[in-house]
mmCIF file of C-alpha atoms in Angstrom:
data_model
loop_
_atom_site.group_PDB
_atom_site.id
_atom_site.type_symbol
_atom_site.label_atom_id
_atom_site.label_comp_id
_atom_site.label_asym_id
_atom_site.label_seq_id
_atom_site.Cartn_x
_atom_site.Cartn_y
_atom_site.Cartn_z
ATOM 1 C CA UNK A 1 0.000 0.000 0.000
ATOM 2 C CA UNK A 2 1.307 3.443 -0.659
ATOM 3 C CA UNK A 3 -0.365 6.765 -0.180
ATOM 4 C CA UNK A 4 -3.214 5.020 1.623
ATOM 5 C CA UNK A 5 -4.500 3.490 -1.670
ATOM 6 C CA UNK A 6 -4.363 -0.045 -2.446
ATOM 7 C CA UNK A 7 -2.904 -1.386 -5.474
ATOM 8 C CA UNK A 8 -4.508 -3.266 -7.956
ATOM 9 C CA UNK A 9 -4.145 -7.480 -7.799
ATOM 10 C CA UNK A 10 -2.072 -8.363 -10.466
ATOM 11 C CA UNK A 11 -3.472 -10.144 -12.793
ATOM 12 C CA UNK A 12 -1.419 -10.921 -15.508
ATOM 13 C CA UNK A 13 -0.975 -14.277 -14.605
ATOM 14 C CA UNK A 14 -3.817 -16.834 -14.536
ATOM 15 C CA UNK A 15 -4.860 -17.861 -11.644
ATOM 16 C CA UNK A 16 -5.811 -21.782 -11.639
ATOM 17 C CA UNK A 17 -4.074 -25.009 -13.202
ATOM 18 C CA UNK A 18 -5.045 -26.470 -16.220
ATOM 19 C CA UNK A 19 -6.836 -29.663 -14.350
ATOM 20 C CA UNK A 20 -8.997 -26.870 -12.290
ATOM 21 C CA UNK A 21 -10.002 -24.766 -15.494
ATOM 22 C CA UNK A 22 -11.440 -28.251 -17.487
ATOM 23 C CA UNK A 23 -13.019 -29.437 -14.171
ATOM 24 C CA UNK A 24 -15.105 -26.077 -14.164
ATOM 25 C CA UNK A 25 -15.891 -25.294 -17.356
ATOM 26 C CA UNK A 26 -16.731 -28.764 -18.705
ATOM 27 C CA UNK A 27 -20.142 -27.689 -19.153
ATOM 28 C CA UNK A 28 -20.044 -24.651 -20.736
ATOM 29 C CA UNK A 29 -21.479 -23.775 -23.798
ATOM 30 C CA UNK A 30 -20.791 -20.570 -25.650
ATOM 31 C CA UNK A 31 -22.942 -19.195 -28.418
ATOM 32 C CA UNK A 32 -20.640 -17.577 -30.753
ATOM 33 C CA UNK A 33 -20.581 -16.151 -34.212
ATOM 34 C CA UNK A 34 -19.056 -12.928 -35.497
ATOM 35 C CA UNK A 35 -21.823 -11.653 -37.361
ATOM 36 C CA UNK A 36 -24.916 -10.170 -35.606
ATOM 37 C CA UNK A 37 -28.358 -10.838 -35.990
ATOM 38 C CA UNK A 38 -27.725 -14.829 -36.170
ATOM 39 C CA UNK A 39 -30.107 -16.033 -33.044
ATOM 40 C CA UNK A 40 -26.547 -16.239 -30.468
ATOM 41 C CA UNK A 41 -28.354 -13.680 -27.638
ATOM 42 C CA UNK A 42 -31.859 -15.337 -28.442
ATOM 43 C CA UNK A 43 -30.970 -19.175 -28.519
ATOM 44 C CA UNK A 44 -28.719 -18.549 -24.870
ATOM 45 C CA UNK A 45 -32.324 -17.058 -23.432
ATOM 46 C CA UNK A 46 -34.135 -20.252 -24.475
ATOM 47 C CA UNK A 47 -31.567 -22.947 -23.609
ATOM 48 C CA UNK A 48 -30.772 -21.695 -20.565
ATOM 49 C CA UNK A 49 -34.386 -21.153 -19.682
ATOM 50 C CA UNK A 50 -35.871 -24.499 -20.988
ATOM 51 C CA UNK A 51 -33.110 -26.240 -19.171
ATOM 52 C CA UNK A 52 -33.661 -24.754 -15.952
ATOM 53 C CA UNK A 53 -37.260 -25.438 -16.525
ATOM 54 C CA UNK A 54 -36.353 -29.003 -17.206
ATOM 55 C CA UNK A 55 -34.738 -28.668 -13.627
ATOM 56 C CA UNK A 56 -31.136 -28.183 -14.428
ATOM 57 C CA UNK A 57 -29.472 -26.023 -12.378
ATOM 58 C CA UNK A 58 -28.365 -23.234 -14.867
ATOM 59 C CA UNK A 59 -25.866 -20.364 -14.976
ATOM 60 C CA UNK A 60 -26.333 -18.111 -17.955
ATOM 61 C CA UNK A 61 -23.844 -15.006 -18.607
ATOM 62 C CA UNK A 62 -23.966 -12.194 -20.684
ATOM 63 C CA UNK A 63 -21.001 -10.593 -22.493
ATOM 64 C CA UNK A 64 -22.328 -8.196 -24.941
ATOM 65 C CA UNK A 65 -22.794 -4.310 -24.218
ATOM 66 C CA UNK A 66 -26.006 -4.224 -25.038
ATOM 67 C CA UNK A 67 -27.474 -6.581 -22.598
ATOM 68 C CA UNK A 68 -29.870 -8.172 -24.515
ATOM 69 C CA UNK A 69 -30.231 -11.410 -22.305
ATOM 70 C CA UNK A 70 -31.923 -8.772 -19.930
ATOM 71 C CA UNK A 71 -35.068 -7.989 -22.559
ATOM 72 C CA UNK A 72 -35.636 -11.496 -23.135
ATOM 73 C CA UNK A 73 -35.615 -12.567 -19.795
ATOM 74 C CA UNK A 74 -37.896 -9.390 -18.630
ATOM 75 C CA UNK A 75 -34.869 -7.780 -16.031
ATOM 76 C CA UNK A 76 -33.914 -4.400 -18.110
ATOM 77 C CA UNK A 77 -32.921 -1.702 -15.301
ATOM 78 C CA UNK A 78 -34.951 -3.948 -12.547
ATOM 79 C CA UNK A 79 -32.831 -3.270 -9.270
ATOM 80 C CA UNK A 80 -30.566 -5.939 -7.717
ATOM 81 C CA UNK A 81 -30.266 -7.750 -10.920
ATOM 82 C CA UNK A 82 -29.451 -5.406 -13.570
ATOM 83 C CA UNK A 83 -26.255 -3.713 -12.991
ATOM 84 C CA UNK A 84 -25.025 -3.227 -16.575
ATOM 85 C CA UNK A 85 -21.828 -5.593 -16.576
ATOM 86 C CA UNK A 86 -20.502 -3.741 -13.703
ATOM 87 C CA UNK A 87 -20.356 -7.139 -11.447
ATOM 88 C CA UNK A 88 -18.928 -9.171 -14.339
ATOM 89 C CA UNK A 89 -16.326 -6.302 -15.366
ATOM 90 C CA UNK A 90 -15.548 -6.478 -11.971
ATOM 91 C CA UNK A 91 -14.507 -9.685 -11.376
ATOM 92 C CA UNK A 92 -12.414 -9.748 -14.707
ATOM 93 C CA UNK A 93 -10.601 -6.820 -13.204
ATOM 94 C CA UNK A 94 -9.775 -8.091 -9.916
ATOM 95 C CA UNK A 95 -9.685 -11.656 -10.404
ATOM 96 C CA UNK A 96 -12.633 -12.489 -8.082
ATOM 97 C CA UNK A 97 -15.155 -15.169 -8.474
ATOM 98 C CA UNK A 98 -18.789 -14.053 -10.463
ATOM 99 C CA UNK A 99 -21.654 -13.403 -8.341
ATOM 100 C CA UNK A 100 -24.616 -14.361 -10.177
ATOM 101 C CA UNK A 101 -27.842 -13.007 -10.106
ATOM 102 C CA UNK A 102 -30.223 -15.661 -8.806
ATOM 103 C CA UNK A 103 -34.081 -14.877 -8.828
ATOM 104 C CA UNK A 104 -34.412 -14.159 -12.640
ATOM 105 C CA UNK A 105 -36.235 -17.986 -12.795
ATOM 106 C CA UNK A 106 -36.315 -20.601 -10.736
ATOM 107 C CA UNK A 107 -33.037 -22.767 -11.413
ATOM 108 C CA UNK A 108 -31.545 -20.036 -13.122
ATOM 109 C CA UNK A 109 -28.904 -17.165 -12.411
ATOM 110 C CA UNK A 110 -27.285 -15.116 -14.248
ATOM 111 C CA UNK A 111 -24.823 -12.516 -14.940
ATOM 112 C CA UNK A 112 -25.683 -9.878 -16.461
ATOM 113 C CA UNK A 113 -24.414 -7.546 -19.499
ATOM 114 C CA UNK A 114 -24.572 -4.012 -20.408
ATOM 115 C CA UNK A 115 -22.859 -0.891 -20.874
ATOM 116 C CA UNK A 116 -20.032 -1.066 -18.092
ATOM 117 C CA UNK A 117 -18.479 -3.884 -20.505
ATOM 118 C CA UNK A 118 -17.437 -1.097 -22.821
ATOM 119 C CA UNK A 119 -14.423 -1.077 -20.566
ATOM 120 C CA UNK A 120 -13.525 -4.525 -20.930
ATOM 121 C CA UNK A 121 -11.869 -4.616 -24.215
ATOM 122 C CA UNK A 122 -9.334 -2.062 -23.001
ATOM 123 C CA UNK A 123 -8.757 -4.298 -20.151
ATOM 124 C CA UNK A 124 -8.084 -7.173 -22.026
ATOM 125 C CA UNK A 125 -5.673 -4.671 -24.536
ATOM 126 C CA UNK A 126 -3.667 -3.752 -21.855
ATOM 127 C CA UNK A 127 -3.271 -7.595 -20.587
ATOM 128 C CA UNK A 128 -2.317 -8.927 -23.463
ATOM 129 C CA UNK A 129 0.780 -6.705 -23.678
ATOM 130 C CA UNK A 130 1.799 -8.286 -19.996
ATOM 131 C CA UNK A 131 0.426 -11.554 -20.149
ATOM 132 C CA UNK A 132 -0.141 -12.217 -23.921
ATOM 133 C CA UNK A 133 -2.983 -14.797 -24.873
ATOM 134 C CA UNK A 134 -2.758 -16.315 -21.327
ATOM 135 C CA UNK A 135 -4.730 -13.203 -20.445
ATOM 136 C CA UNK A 136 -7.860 -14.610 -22.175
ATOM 137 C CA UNK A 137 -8.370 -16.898 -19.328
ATOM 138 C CA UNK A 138 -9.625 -14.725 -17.143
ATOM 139 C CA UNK A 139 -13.325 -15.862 -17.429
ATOM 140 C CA UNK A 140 -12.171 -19.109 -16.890
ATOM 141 C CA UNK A 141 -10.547 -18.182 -13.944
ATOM 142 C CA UNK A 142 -13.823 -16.028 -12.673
ATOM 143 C CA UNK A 143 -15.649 -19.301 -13.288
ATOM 144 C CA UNK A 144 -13.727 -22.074 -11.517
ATOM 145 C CA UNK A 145 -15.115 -21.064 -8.018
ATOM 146 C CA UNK A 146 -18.538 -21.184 -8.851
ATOM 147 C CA UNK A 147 -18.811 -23.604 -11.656
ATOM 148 C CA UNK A 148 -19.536 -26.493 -9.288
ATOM 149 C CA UNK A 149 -22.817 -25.065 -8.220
ATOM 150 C CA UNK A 150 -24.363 -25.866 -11.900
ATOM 151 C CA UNK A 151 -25.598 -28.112 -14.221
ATOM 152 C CA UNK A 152 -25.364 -26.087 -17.239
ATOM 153 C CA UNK A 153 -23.362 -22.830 -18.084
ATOM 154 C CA UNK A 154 -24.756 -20.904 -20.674
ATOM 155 C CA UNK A 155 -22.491 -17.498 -22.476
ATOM 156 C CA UNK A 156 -23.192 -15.322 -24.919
ATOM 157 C CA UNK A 157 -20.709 -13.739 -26.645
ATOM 158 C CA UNK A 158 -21.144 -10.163 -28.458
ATOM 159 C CA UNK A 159 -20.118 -9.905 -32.163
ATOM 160 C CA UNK A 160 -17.620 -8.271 -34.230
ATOM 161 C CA UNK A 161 -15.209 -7.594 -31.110
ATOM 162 C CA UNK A 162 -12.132 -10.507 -31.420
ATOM 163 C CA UNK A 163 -11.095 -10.047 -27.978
ATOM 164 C CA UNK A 164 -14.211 -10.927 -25.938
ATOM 165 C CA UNK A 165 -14.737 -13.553 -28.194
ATOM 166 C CA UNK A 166 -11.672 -14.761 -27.654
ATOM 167 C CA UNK A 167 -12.052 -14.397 -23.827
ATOM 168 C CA UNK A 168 -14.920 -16.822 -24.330
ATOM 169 C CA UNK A 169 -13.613 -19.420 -26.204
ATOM 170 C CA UNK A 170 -10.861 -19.557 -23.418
ATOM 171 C CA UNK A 171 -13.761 -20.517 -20.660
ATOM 172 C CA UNK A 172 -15.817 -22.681 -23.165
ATOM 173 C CA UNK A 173 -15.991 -26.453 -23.059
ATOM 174 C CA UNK A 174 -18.308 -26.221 -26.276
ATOM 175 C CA UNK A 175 -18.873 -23.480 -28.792
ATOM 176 C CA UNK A 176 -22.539 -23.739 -30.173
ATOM 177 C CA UNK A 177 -23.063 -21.159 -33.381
ATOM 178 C CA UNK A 178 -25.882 -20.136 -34.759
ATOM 179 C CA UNK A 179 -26.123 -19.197 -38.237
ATOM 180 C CA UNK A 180 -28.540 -18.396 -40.687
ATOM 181 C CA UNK A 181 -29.237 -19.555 -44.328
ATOM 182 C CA UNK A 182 -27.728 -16.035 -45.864
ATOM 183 C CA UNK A 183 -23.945 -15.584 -46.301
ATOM 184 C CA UNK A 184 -23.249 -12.947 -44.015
ATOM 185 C CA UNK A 185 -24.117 -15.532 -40.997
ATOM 186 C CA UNK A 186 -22.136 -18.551 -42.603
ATOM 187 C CA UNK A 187 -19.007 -15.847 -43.123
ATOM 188 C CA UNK A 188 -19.275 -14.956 -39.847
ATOM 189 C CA UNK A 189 -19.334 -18.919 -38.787
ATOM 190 C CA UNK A 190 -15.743 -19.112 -40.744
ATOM 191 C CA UNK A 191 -14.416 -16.360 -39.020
ATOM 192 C CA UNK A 192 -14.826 -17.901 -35.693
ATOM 193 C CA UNK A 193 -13.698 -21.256 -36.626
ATOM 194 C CA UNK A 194 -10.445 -19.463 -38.024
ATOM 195 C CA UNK A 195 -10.312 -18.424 -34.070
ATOM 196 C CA UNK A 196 -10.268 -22.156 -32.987
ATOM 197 C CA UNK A 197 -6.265 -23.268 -33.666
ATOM 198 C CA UNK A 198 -5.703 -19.755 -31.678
ATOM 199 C CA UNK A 199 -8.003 -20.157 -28.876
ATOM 200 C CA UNK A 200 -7.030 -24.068 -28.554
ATOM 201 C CA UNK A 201 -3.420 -22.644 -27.369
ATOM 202 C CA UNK A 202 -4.538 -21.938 -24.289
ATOM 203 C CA UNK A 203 -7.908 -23.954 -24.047
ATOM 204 C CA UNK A 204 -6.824 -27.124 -25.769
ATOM 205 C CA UNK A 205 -10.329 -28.910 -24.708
ATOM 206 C CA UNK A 206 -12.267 -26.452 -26.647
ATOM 207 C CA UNK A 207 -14.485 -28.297 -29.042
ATOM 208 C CA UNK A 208 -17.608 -27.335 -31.476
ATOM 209 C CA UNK A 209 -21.224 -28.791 -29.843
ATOM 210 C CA UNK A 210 -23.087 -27.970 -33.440
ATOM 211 C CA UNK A 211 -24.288 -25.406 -35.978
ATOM 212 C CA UNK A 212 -28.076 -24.331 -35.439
ATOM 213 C CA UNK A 213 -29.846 -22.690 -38.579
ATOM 214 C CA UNK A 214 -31.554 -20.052 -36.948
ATOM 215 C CA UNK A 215 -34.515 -18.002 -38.264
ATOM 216 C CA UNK A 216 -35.463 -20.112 -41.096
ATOM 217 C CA UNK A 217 -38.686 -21.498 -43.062
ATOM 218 C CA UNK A 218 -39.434 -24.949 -41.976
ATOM 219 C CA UNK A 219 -40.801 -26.214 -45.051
ATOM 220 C CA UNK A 220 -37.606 -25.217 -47.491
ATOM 221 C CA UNK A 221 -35.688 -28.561 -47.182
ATOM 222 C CA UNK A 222 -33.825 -27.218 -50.359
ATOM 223 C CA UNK A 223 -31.895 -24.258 -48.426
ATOM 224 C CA UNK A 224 -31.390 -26.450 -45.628
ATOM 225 C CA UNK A 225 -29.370 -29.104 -47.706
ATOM 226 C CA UNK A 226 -27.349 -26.338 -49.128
ATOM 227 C CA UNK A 227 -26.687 -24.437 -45.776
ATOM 228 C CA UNK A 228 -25.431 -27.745 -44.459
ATOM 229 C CA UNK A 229 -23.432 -28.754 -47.501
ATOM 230 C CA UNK A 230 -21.408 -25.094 -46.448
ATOM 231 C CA UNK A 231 -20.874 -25.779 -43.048
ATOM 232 C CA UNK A 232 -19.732 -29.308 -43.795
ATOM 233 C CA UNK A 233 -17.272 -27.637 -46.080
ATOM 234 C CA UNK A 234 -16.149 -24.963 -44.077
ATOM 235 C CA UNK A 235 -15.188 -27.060 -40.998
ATOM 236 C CA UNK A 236 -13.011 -29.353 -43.517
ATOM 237 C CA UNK A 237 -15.758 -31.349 -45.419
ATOM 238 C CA UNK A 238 -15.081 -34.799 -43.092
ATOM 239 C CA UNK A 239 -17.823 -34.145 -40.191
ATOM 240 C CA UNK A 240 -21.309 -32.383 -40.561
ATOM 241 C CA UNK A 241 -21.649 -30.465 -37.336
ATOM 242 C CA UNK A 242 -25.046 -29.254 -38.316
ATOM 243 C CA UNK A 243 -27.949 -29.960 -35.551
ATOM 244 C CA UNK A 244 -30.818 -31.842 -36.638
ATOM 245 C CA UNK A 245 -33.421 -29.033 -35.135
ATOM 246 C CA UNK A 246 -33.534 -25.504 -36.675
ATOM 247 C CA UNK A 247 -35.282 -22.552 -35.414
ATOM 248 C CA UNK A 248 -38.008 -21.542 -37.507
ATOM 249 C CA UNK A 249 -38.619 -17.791 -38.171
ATOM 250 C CA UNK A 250 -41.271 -15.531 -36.326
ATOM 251 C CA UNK A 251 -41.511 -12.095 -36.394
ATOM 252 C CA UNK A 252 -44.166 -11.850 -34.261
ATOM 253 C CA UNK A 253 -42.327 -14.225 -31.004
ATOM 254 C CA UNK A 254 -39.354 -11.729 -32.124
ATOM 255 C CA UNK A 255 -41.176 -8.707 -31.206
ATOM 256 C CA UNK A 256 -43.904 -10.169 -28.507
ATOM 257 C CA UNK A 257 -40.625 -12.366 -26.548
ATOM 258 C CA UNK A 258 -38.642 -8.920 -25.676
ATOM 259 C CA UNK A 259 -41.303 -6.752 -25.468
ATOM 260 C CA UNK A 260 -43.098 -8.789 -22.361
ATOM 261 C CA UNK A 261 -39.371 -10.244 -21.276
ATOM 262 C CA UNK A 262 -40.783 -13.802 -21.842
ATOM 263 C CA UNK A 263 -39.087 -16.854 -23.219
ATOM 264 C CA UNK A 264 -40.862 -19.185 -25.862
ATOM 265 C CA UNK A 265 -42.074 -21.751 -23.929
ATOM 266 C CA UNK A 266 -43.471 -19.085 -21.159
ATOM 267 C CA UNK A 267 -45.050 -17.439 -24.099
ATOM 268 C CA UNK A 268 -46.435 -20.970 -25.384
ATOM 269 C CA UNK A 269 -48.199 -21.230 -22.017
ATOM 270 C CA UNK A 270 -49.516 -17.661 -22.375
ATOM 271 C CA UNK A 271 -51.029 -18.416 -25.311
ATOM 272 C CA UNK A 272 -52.440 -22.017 -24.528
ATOM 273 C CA UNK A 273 -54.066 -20.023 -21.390
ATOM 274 C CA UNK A 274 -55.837 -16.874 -22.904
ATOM 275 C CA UNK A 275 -59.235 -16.541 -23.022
ATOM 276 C CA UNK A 276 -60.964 -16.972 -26.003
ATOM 277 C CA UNK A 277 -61.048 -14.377 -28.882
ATOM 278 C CA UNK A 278 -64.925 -13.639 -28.155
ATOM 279 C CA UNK A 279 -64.010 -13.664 -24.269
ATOM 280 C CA UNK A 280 -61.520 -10.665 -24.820
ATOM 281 C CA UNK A 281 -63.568 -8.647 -27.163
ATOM 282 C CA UNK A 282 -66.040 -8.790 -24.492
ATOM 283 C CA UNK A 283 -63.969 -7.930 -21.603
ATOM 284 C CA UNK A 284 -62.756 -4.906 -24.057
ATOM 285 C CA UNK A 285 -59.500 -6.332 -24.483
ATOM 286 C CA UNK A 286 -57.992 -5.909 -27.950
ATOM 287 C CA UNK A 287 -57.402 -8.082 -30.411
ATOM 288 C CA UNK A 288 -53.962 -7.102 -31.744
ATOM 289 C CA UNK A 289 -52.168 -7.982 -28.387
ATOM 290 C CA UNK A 290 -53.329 -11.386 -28.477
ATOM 291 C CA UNK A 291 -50.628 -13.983 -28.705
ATOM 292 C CA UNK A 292 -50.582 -16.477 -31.782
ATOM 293 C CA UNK A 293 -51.187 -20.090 -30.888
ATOM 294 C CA UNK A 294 -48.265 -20.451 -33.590
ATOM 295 C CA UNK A 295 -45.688 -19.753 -30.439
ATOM 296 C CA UNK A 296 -45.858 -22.986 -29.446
ATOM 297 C CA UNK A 297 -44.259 -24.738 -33.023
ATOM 298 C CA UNK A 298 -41.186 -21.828 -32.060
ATOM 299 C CA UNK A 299 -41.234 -23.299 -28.788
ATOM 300 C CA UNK A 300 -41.196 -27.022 -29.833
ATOM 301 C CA UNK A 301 -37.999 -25.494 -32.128
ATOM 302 C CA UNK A 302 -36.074 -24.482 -28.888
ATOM 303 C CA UNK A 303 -37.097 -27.291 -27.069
ATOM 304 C CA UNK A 304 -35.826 -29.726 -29.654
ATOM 305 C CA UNK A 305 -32.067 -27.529 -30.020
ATOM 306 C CA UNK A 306 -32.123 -27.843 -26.094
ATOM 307 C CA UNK A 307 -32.144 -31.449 -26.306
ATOM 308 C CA UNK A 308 -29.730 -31.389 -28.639
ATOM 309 C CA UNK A 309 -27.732 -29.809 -26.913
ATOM 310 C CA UNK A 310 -27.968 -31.803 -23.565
ATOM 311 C CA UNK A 311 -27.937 -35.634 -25.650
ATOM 312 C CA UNK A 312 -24.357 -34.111 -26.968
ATOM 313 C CA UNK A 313 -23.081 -33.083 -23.785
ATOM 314 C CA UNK A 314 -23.984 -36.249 -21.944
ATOM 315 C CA UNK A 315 -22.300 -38.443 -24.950
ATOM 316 C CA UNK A 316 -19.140 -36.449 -25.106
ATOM 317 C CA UNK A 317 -18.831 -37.034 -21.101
ATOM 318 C CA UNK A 318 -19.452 -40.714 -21.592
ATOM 319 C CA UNK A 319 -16.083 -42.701 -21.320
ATOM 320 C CA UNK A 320 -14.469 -43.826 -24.919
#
């Protein structure tokens, strides 16, 4: 101490073993794609959810600026929970364990995004000049202390910014990317897999759970085939790492989800539970803020990825 102020920890270094770091994060899935507007932010909201309403015990963190994870799970600016990265910036900075947020749903905490992150990259500038790529294990670190307390650990990464992303990939068991059937999503896909030799220096488990076609038609088999014939190719033509599910498109779950901060399923029980059209016209309610019944085939979408997802992470785990 000098001057009666503290200095900062240093950490430059990382802070666990190897063994520690794959013990922790053997669970966690990151969504992760460099373009925007692929499905990452919406498919972490409805895994994490429909596995904590499976009973799962489920962590779910957010590391984009924007915070979107708080409009689809219905916490924007609600007090205790919201706190605009500063918790998760935090414990980057000062190597301390996250504190997630419980409360959001049952089985489910998270931690959240937002504005604060804007400092991050910075951050992780400035400790790659002292540290060099060991620096991007700093989420790893952050997680190994609390990683034991869940099932299921859910990230979603922010696009277009190479150093969080690579901060995730160096906590990530699995990297799950969404993509969708035009070419700025499947470029985006390439990009990140480009990442993987890099990120595998440091995170040498690091492995890719799937591909999910997000925001598509469910009838058009034809652009299916030829989305999966790309992603075949661009992860060396020998393995198709496409999931079986797909999310279909709907605008209107799009708009309704974040504007009442509830996930598919929830919305799926919304709908199977509203009165009647007549009923509402007669109690004066109206008609446009009705939810379609149609929810419920998006819902059946997540619910099938979320399966998915959990079949591949119990096989991987089973011994060779």
């Amino acid at each position: 101490m000098a001057g009666g102020h503290a200095s900062l920890p240093d950490m430059t270094t990382p802070s666990y073993d190897q063994a520690a770091r794959l013990a922790a994060t053997r669970r966690v899935v990151a969504l992760v794609n460099d373009k925007g507007g692929v499905g990452k932010t919406t498919l972490a909201a409805n895994i994490a959810g429909q596995a904590a309403a499976a009973g799962y015990q489920v962590l779910l963190i957010d590391l984009n600026r924007q915070g979107n994870l708080a409009d689809d799970l219905g916490y924007r600016d609600r007090a205790g929970v919201d706190d605009q990265g500063a918790g998760l910036l935090g414990s980057l900075l000062m190597g301390t364990p996250l504190a997630p947020v419980v409360g959001v749903r049952p089985n489910l905490a998270v931690v959240p995004g937002g504005v604060r992150l804007t400092d991050l990259t910075p951050l992780m500038v400035s400790r790659i000049q002292t540290a060099g790529r060991a620096a991007f294990l700093a989420l790893a670190d952050a997680l190994v202390p609390v990683a034991g307390r869940f099932d299921l650990i859910v990230v979603d990464s922010p696009p277009e910014n190479v150093m969080l992303v690579d901060l995730v990939l160096g906590a990530a068991r699995w990297v799950l990317m969404p993509t969708r059937s035009d070419r700025g999503g499947l470029v985006g896909m390439r990009l990140v897999a480009e990442r993987f030799s890099l990120a595998r220096e440091i995170n040498p488990s690091l492995g890719l759970l799937g591909v999910v076609l997000f925001g598509t038609l469910a009838g058009a088999r034809a652009i299916h085939g030829e989305v999966r014939a790309d992603v075949v190719a661009a992860f060396g033509g020998n393995v198709d790492p496409m999931l079986q599910a797909t999310i279909r498109h709907s605008e209107r779950y799009a708009v309704e989800g974040r504007k009442l901060g509830r996930l598919a399923h929830e919305l799926e029980v919304d709908a199977a539970n509203q009165p009647a059209w007549w009923e509402a016209l007669r109690n004066g309610d109206k008609p446009g803020r009705r939810l379609p019944k149609t929810v419920a085939s998006v819902s059946s979408d997540f619910r099938q990825v979320t399966a998915e997802v959990l079949d591949a992470l119990a096989t991987q785990e089973q011994p060779a």
